[in-house]
Coordinates of C-alpha atoms in Angstrom, one line a residue:
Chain A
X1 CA -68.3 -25.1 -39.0
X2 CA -65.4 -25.9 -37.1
X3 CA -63.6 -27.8 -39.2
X4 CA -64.4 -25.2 -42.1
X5 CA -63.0 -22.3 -39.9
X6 CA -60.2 -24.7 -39.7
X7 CA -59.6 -25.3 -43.6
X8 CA -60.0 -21.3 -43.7
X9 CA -57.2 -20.1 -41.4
X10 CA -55.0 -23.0 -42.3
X11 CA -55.1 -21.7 -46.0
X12 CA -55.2 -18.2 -44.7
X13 CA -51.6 -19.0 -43.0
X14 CA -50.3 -20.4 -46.1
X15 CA -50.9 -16.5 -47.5
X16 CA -53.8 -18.1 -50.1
X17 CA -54.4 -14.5 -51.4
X18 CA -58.0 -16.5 -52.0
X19 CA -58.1 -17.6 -48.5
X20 CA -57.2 -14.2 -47.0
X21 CA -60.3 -12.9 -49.1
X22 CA -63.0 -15.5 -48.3
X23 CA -62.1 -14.7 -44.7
X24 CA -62.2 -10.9 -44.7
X25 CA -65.3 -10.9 -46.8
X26 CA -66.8 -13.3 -44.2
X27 CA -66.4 -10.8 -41.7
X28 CA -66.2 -7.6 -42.6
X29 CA -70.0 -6.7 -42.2
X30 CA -69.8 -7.8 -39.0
X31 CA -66.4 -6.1 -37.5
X32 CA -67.6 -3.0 -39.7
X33 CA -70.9 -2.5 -38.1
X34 CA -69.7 -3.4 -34.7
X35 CA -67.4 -0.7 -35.4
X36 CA -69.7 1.7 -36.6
X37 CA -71.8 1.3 -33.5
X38 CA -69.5 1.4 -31.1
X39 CA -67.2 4.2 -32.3
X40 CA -69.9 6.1 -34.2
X41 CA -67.8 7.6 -37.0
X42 CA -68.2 5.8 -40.2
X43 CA -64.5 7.0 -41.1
X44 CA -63.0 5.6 -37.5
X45 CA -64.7 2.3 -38.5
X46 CA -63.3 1.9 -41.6
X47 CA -59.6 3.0 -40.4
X48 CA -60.5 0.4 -37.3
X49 CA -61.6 -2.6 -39.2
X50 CA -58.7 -2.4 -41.3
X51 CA -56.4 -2.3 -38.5
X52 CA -58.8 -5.4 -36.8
X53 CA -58.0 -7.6 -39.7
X54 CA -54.2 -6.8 -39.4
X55 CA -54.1 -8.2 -35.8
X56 CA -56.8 -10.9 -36.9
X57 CA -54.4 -12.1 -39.5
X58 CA -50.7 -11.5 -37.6
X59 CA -52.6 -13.3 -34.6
X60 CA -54.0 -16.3 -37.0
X61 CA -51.7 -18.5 -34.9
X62 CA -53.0 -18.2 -31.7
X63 CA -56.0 -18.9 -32.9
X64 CA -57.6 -22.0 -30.9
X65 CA -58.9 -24.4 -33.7
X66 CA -61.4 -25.8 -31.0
X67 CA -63.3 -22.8 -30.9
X68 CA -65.1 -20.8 -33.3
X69 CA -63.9 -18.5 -35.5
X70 CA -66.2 -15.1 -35.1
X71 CA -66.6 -14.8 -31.6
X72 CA -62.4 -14.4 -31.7
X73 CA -62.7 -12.0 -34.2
X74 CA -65.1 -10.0 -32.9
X75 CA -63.2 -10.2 -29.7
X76 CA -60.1 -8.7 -31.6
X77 CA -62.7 -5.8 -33.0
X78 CA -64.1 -5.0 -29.3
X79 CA -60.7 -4.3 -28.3
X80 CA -59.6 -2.4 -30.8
X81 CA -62.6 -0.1 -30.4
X82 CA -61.7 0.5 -26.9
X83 CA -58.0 0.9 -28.0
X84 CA -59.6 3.8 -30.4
X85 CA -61.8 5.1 -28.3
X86 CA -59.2 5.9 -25.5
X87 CA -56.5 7.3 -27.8
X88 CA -58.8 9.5 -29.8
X89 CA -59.8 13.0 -28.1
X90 CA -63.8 13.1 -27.7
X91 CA -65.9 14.7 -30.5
X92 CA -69.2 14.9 -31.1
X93 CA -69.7 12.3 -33.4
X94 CA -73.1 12.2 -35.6
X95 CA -73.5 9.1 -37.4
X96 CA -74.5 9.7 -41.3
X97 CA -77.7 7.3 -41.0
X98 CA -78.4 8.7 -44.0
X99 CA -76.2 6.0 -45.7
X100 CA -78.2 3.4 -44.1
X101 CA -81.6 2.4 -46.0
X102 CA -84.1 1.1 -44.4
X103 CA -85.3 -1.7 -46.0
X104 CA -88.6 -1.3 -48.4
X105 CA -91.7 0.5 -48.0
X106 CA -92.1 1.7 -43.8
X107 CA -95.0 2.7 -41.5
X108 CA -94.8 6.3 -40.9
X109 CA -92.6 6.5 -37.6
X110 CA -90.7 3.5 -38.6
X111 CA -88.0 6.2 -39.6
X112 CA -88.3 7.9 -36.4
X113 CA -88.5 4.7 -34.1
X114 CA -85.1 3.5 -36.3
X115 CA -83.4 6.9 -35.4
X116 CA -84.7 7.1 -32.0
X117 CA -83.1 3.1 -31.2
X118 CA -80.2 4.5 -33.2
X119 CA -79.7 7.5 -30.7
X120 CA -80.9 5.5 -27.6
X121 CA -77.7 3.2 -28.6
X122 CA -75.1 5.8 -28.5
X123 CA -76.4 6.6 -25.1
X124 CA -75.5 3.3 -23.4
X125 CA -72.4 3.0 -21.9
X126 CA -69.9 0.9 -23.7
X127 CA -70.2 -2.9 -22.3
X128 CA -74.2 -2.7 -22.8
X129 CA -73.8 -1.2 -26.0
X130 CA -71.5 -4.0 -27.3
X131 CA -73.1 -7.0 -26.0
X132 CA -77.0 -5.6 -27.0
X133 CA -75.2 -4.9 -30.4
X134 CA -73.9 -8.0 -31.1
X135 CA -77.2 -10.1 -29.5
X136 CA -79.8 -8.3 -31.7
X137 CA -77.8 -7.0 -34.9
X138 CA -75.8 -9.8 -35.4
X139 CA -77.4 -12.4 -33.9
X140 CA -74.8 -14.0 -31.8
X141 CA -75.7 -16.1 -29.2
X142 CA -74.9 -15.5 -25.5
X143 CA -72.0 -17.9 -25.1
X144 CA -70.2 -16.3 -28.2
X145 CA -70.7 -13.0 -26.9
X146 CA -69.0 -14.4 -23.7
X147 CA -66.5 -15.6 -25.5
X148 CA -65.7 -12.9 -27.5
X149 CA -65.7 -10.1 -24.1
X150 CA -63.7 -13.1 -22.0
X151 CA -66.1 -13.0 -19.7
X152 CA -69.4 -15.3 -17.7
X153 CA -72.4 -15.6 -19.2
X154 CA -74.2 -14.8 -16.8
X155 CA -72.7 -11.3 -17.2
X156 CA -73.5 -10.9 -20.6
X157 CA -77.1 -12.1 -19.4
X158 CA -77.0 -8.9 -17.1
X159 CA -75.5 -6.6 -19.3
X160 CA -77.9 -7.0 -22.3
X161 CA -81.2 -7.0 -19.6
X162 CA -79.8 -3.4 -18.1
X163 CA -79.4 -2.3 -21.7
X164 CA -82.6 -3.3 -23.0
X165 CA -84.6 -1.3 -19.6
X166 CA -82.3 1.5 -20.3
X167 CA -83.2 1.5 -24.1
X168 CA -87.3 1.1 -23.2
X169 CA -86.6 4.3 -20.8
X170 CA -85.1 6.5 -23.8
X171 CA -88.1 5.4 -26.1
X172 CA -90.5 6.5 -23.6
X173 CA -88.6 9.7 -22.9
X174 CA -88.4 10.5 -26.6
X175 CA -92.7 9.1 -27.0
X176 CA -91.7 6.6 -29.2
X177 CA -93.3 3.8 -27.4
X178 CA -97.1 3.7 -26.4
X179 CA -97.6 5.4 -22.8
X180 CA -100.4 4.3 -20.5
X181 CA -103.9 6.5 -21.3
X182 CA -105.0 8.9 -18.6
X183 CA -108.2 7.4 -17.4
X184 CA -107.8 3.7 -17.6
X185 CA -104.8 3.2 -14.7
X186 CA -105.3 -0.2 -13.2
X187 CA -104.9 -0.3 -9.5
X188 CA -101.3 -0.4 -8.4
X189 CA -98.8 -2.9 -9.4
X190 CA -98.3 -5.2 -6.6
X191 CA -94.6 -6.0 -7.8
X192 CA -91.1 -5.0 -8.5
X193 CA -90.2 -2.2 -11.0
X194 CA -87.1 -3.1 -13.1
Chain B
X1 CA -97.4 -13.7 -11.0
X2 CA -95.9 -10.5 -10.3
X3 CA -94.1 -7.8 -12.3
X4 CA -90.9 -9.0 -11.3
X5 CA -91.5 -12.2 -12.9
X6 CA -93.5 -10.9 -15.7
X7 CA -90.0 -8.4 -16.3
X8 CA -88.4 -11.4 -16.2
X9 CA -90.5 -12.9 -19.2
X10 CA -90.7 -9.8 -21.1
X11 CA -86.7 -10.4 -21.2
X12 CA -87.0 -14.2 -22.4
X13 CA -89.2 -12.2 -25.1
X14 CA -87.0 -10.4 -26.0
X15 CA -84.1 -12.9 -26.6
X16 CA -87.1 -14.7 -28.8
X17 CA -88.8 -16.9 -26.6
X18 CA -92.2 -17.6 -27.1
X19 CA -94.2 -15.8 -23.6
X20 CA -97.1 -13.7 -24.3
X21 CA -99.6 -16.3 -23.2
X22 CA -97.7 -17.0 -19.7
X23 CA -97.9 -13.0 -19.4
X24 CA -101.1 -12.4 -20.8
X25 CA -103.3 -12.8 -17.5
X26 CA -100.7 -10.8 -15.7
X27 CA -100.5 -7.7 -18.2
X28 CA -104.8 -7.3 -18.5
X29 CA -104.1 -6.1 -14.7
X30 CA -101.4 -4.3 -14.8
X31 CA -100.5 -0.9 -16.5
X32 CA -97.0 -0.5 -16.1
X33 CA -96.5 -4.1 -16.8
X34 CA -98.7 -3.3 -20.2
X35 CA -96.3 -0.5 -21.0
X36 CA -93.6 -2.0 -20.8
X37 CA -94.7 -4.7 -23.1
X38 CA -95.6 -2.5 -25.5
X39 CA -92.4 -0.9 -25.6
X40 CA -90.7 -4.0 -25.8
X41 CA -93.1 -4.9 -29.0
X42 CA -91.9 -1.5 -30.3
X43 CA -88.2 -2.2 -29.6
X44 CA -88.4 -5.7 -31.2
X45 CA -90.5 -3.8 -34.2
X46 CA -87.6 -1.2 -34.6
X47 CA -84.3 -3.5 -34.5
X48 CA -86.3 -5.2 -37.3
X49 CA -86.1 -2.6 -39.3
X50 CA -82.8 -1.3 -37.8
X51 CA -80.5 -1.6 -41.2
X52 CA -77.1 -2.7 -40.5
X53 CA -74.0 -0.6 -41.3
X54 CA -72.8 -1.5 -44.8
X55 CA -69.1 -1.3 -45.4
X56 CA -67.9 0.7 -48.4
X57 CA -67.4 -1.5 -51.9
X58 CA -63.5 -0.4 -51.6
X59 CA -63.0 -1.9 -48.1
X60 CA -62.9 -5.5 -48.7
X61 CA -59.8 -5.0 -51.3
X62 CA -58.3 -2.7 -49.1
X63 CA -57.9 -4.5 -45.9
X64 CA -57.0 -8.0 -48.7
X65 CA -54.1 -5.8 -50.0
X66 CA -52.4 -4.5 -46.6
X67 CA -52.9 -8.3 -45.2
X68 CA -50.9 -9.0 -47.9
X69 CA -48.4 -6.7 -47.9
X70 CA -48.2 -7.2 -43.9
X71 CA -47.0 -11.1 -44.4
X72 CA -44.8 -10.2 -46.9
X73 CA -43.1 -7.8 -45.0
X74 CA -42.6 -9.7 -41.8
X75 CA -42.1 -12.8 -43.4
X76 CA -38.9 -10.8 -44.8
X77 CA -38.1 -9.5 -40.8
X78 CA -38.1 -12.9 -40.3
X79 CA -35.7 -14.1 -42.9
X80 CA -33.4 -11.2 -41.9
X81 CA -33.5 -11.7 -38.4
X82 CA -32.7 -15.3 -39.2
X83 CA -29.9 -14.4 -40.9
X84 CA -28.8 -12.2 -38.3
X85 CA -28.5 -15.1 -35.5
X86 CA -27.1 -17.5 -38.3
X87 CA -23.9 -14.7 -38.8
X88 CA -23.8 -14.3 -35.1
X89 CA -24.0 -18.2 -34.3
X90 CA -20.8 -18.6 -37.3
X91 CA -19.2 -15.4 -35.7
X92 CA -19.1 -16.7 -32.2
X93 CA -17.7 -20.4 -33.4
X94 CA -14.6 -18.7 -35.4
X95 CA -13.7 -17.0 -32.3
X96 CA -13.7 -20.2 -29.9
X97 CA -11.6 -21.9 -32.7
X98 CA -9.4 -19.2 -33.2
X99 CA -9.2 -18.1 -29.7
X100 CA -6.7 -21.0 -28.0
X101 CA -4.2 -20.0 -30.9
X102 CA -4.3 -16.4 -30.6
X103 CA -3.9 -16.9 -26.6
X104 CA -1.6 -19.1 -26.2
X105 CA 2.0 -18.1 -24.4
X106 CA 4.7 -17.3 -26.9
X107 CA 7.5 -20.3 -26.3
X108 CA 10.1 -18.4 -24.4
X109 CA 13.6 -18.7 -25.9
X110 CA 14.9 -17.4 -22.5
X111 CA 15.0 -19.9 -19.3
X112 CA 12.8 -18.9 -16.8
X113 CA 15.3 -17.9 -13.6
X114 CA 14.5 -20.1 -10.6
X115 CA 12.6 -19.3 -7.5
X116 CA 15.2 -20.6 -5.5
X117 CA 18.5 -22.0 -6.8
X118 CA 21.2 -23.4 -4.4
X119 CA 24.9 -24.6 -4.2
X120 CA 25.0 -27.1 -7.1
X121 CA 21.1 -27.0 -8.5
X122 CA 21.3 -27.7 -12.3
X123 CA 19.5 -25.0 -14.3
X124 CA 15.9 -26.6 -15.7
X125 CA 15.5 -27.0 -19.6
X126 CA 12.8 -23.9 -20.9
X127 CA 9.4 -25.2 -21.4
X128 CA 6.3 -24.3 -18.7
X129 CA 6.3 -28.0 -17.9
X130 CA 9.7 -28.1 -16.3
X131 CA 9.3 -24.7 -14.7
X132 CA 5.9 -25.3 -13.0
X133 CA 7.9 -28.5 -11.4
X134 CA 10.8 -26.6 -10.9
X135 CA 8.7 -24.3 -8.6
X136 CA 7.1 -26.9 -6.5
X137 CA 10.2 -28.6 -5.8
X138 CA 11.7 -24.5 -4.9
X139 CA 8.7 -24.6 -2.8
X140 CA 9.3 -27.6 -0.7
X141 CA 12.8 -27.5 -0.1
X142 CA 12.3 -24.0 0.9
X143 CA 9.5 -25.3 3.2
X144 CA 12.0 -27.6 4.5
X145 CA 14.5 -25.7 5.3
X146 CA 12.8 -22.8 6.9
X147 CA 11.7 -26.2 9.6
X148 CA 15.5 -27.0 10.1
X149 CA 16.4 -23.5 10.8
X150 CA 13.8 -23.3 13.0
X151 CA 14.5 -26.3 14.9
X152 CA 18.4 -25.0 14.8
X153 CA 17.3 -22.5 16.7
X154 CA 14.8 -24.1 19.1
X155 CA 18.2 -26.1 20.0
X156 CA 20.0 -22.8 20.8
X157 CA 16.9 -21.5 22.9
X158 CA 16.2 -24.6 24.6
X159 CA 19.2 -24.9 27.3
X160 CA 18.1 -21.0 28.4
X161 CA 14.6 -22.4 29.9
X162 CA 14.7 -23.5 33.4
X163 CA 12.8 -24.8 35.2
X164 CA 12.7 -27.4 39.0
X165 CA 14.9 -30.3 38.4
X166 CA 16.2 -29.0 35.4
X167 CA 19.5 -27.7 36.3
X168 CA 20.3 -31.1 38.1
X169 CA 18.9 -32.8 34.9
X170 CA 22.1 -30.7 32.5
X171 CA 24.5 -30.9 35.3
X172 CA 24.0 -35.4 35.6
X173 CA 23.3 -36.0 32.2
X174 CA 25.8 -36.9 29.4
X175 CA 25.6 -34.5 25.9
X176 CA 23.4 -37.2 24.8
X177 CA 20.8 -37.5 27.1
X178 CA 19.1 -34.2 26.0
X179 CA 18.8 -35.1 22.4
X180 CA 15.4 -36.5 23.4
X181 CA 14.2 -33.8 24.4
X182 CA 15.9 -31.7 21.8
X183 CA 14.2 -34.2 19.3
X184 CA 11.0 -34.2 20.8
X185 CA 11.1 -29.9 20.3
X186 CA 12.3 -30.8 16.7
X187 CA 9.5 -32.9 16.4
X188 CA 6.6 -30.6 17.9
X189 CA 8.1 -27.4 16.1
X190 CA 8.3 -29.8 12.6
X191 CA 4.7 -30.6 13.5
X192 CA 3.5 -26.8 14.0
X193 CA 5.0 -26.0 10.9
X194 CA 3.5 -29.1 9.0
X195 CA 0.3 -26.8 8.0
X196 CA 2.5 -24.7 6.3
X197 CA 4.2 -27.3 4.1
X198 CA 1.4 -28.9 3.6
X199 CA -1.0 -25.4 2.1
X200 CA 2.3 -24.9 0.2
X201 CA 2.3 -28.5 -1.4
X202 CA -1.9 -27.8 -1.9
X203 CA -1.4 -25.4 -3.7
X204 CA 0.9 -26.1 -6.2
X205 CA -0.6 -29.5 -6.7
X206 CA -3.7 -27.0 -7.4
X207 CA -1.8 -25.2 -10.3
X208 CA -0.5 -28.1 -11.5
X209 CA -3.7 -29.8 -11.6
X210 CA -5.2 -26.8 -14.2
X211 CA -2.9 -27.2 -16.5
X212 CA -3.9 -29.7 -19.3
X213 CA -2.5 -33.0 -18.7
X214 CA 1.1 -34.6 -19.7
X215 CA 3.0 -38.0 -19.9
X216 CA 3.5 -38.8 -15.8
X217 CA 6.9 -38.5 -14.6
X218 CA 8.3 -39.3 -11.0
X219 CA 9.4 -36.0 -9.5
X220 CA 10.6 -36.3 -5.8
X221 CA 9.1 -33.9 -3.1
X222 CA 5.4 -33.9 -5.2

């Protein structure tokens, strides 16, 4: 993977208009929907993932050939979200889900769960929305997220527990998730809550 | 087990570790620990089905295009910037060549006049070299004879100063005998003024040392 990443930007700096492709249509799901759920604004996303893949490509250099390719990237996309985020004036900002599909035939509240997680997301404040985001959408592992934020694992680790408990807490506010009958309470829990 | 570690589980869960039958015992006896699983089931049954934003068909070709356009344009800074330090680099050598010619002193037709000329001094040929050595020589001899008057005089003073014994010591001795004494002041005010000579002959050895360097020639009093 490595050594492929290598071959990539290596070509990439030789301006292989080919290269330069490949490599933005490897990412650009990735640094799009990041985008998308981190600005919330289909149009900001677009205009931000083109400007990410201008730095990605001016910063190719830098580019430490020891270590993989997409946690950097997505690195270079988290900050230019923030970068957005703090020069644009706050909006309301309702996401179109209506562009995204959901995928063949669903229960009956699978639509309603989807938009409740949906909503639930935009509530979380930015660091647990980022790494949760980039654990369970895109499937990155917890060393690549931590390499992508520049920061421990370990804190990664806390940040995505905190925004999972806070996500469970906004699908039981909105009764998306099962709640405990009246009638058949155990006796009480003997425990820590979260 | 208690909820804390169950919680703890219910996270390993959810980054897709196998747990339920660690937990199981735990959850038949405990409600809030059973509704949080559930929610967690629900959660992991959502982001399932949680489609992922799709980028527009045009964006891919977009971002290729201004990539490209980018590189070209600051590969072309970079060949004018280059250019830039190559004309300032050629720029800065044609002034060090040309700069000894445009700065160097006009020959002087005219003979510098001497800094000190006396009785019978022959007039130096006109070129800096002879002038700069006409000056030191100026220099000491001036040196020189600003000591003699100065010992002339010390000579006048001296017979003035009195002193016990002295009287007896002018009115016994022969015009000889105070020449030692006389010589000795010669000698101490030579001495004190020695410092002075010797800054004087410094310096001009300094000036003389700047200037680029010539064919050795014996000149006295340097």
């Amino acid at each position: 993977m490595l050594a492929d990443d290598a071959t990539l930007v290596r070509r990439c700096l030789g301006e292989d208009a080919d290269a330069v492709r490949a490599l933005v249509e490897r990412f650009q799901g990735d640094v799009f929907g990041l985008c998308v759920r981190l600005l919330r604004h289909r149009q900001d996303a677009e205009d931000v993932a083109q400007e990410v893949f201008l730095r990605v490509f001016r910063s190719l250099r830098r580019w430490d050939a020891s270590r993989p390719l997409k946690p950097w990237v997505m690195g270079i996309t988290v900050n230019r979200c923030r970068t957005w985020m703090a020069r644009r004036p706050r909006r309301p900002e309702p996401v179109d889900y209506l562009q995204d599909t959901l995928p063949g035939p669903a229960p009956d509240d699978s639509a309603e769960l989807v938009a409740g997680i949906q909503a639930a997301l935009g509530e979380l404040r930015l660091e647990y929305r980022t790494v949760f985001v980039m654990f369970h959408e895109q499937g990155l592992p917890y060393e690549d997220i931590a390499l992508a934020l520049d920061r421990p694992v370990g804190t990664v680790k806390t940040w995505l527990h905190r925004a999972r408990v806070e996500m469970l807490e906004h699908l039981r506010r909105q009764g998306l998730v099962p709640h405990e009958k009246a009638g058949t309470e155990a006796p009480p829990s003997r425990g820590n809550r979260p | 087990m208690n909820c804390q570690s169950c919680l703890t589980l219910l996270q390993d869960r959810l980054d897709g570790l196998t747990v339920d039958h660690v937990i199981e015992e735990h959850l038949r006896g405990c409600p809030e620990c059973r509704a949080i699983h559930a929610s967690a089931t629900r959660l992991q049954e959502g982001l399932r089905r949680l489609p992922p934003p799709t980028p527009p068909r045009d964006l891919a070709p977009a971002i290729v295009a201004s990539v490209l356009t980018d590189a070209r344009a600051r590969r072309r800074r970079r060949f004018v910037a280059a250019l830039a330090v190559a004309a300032a680099v050629l720029l800065a050598v044609g002034i060090s060549l040309l700069w000894p010619v445009t700065t160097q002193a006009p020959v002087d037709p005219q003979p510098p006049a001497p800094l000190a000329q006396g009785p019978g001094e022959r007039v130096p040929d006109a070129n800096l070299r002879q002038s700069v050595a006409e000056v030191g020589s100026a220099v000491v001899s001036l040196t020189n004879r600003t000591a003699e008057e100065t010992v002339e005089q010390a000579r006048v003073l001296l017979p003035v100063v009195t002193g016990p014994g002295l009287d007896e010591l002018l009115m016994d001795q022969t015009f000889d005998a105070p020449a030692l004494p006389f010589n000795e002041a010669g000698q101490a005010i030579s001495a004190s003024l020695e410092p002075v000579t010797s800054s004087a002959v410094r310096a001009v050895g300094l000036f003389l040392r700047d200037l680029p360097p010539v064919e050795a020639q014996a000149k006295p009093g340097l």
